[in-house]
C-alpha positions as a printed NumPy array, in Angstrom:
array([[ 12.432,  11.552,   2.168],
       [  9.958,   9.752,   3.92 ],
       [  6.236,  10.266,   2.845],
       [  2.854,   9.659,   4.196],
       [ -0.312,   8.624,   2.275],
       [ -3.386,   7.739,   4.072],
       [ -5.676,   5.1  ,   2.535],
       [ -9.512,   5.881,   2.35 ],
       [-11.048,   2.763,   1.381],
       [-12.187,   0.221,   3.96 ],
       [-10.399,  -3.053,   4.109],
       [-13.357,  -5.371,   2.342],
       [-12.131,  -3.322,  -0.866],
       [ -8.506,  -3.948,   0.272],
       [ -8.829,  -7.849,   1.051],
       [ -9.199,  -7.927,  -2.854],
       [ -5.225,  -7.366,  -2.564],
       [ -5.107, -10.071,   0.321],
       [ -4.144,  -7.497,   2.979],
       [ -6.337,  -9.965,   5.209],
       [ -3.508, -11.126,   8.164],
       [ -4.404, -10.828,  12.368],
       [ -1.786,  -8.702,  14.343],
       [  0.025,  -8.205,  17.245],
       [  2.311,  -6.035,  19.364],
       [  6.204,  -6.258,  19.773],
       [  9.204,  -3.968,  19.317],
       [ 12.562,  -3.742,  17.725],
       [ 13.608,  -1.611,  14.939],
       [ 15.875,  -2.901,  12.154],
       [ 13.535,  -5.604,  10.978],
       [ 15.515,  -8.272,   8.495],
       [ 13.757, -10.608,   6.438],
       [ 14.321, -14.166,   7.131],
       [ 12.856, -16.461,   4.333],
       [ 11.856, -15.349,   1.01 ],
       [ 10.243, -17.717,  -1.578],
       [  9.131, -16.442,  -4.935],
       [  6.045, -17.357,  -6.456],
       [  4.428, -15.862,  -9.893],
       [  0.349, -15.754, -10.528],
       [ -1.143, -17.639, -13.16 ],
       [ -3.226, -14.937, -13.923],
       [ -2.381, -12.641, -16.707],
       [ -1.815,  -9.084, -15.932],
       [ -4.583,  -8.148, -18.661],
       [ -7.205,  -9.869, -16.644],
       [ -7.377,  -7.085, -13.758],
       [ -6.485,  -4.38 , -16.133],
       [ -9.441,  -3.186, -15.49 ],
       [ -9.939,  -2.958, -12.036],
       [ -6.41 ,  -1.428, -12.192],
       [ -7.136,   1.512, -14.86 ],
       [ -7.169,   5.095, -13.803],
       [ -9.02 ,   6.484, -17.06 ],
       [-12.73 ,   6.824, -17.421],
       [-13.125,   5.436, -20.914],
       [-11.022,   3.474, -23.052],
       [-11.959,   3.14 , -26.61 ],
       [-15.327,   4.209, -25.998],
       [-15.959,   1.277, -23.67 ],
       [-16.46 ,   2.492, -19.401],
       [-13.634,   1.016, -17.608],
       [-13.648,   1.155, -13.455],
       [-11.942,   3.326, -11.531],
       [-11.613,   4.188,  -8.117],
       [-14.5  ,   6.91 ,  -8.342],
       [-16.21 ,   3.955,  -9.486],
       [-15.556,   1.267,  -7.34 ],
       [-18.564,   2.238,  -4.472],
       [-20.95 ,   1.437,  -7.926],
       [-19.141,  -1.974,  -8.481],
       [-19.623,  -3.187,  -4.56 ],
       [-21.752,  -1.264,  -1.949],
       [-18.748,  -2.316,   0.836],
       [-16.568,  -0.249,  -1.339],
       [-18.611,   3.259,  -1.116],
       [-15.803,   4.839,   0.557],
       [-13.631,   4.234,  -2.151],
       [-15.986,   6.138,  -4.582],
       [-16.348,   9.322,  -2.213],
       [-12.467,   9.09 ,  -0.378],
       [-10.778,  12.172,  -1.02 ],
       [ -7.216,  10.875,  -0.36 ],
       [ -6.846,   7.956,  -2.247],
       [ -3.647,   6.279,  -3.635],
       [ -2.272,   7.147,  -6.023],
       [ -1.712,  10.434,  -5.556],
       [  0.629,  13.399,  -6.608],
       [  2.4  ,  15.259,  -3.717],
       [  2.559,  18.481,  -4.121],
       [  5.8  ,  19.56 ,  -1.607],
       [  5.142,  23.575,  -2.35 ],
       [  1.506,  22.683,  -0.156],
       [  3.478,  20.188,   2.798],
       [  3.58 ,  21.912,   6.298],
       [  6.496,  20.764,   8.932],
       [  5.212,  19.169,  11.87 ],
       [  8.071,  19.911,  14.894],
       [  5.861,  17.592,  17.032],
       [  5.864,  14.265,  15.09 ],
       [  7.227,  11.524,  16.934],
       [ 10.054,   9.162,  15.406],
       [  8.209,   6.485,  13.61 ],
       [  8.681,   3.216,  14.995],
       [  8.877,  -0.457,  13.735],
       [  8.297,  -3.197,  16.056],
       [  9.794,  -6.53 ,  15.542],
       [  9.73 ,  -8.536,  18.781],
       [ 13.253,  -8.704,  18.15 ],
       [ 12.373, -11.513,  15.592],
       [ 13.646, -11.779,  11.897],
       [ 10.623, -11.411,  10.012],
       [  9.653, -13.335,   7.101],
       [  7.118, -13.744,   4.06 ],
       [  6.162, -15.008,   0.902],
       [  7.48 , -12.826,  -2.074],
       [  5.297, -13.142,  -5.383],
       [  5.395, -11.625,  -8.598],
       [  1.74 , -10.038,  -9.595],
       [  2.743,  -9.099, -12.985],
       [  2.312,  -5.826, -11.467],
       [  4.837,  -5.353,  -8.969],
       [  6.53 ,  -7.56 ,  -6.596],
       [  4.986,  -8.119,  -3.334],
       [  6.332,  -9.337,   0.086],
       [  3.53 , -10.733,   2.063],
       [  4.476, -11.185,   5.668],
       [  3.587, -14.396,   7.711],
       [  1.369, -13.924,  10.357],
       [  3.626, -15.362,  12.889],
       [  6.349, -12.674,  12.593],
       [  4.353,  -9.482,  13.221],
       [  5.343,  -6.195,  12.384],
       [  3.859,  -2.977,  14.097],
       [  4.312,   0.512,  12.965],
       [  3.759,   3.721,  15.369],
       [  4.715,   7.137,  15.6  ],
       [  5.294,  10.447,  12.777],
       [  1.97 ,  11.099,  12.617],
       [ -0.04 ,   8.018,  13.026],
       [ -2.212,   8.145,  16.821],
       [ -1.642,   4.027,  17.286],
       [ -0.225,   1.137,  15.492],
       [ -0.666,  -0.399,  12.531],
       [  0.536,  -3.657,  11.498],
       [  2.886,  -4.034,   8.673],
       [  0.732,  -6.407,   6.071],
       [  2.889,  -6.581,   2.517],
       [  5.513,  -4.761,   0.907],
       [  5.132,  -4.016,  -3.036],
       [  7.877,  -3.163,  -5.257],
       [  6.671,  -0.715,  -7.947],
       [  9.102,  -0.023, -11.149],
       [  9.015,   0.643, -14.59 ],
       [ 10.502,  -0.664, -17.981],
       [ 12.045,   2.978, -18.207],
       [ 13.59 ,   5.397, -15.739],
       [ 11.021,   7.96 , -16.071],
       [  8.026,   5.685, -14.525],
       [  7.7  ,   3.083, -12.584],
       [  5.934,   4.684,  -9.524],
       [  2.332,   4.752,  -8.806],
       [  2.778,   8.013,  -6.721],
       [  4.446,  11.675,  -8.379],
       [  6.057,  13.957,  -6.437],
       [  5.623,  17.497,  -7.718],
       [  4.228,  15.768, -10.784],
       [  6.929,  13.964, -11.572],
       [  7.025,   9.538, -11.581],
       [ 10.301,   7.735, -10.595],
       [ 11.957,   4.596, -11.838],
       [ 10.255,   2.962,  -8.926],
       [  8.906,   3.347,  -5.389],
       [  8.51 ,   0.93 ,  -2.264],
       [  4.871,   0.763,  -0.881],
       [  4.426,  -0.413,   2.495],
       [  0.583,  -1.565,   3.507],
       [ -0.249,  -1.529,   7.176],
       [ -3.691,  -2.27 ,   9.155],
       [ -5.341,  -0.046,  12.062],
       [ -5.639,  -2.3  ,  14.964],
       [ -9.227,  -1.774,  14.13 ],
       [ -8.981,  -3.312,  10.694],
       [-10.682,  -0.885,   9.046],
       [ -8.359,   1.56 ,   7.711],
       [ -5.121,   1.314,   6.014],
       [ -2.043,   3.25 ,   6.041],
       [  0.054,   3.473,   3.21 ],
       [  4.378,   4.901,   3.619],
       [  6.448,   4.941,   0.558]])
């Protein structure tokens, strides 16, 4: 099953997760990955734990979250008043079939694309180079958006692992796919 998200927040709030890379145009489905190289950040997990929490208060103490974030950084308002923000659960009782979506589309160039993999203590994250770009178009999207990074989400158990529930429920682990608007302001999320 292939799911949709929409991303609310503008990308100066996103560039915090370097999703900063120009674009481009080609075509070819079946995309492989050429050259991977594995890299792990210095940085301890605990340091953004905050930035990364989805509960109001901890221990008494405020901790930011994304209703939050427009209070933190003016350029991130959207992110406090969004209304479709990741994560999210997905409800599949409230989904409604659209017979008029077009296949989506991955465009290659009919290059092998390649990136820099790194472990953010996280998840795992494929970065792609900016010389091998990747568009995506179609299902419900009304242009393309290029293909930025790739995270890996999983858990230390089977029963989580995903940011995203379906019907309430988390999975051992999910595969996020981040994507620009030609525009650069708005960012599509598939997983």
């Amino acid at each position: 099953m292939l799911l949709f998200q929409i991303g609310a927040c503008i990308k100066n709030k996103l560039r915090r997760r370097s999703l900063d890379r120009p674009g481009g145009n080609e075509k070819t489905p079946n995309a492989s990955v050429a050259k991977k190289e594995i890299k792990t950040q210095q940085n301890s997990p605990k340091i953004h734990e905050g930035w990364w929490a989805y509960k109001e208060v901890v221990q008494g103490s405020f901790v930011p979250v994304p209703s939050f974030w427009g209070l933190v950084n003016s350029a991130w308002n959207l992110c406090s008043v969004g209304k479709r923000q990741s994560p999210v659960n997905i409800e599949t009782s409230h989904m409604i079939f659209d017979p008029f979506l077009t296949p989506l589309r991955i465009n290659t160039g009919g290059r092998k694309v390649s990136g820099t993999m790194y472990n953010t203590g996280r998840h795992v994250s494929l970065r792609l180079d900016k010389e091998h770009l990747v568009n995506i178009s179609g299902g419900p999207m009304t242009y393309s958006h290029r293909l930025e990074e790739i995270r890996l989400h999983f858990g230390s158990e089977d029963s989580q692992g995903s940011e995203h529930l379906l019907n309430g429920q988390a999975f051992s682990g999910e595969v996020c796919q981040y994507a620009l608007s030609s525009a650069e302001n708005f960012i599509l999320f598939i997983f």
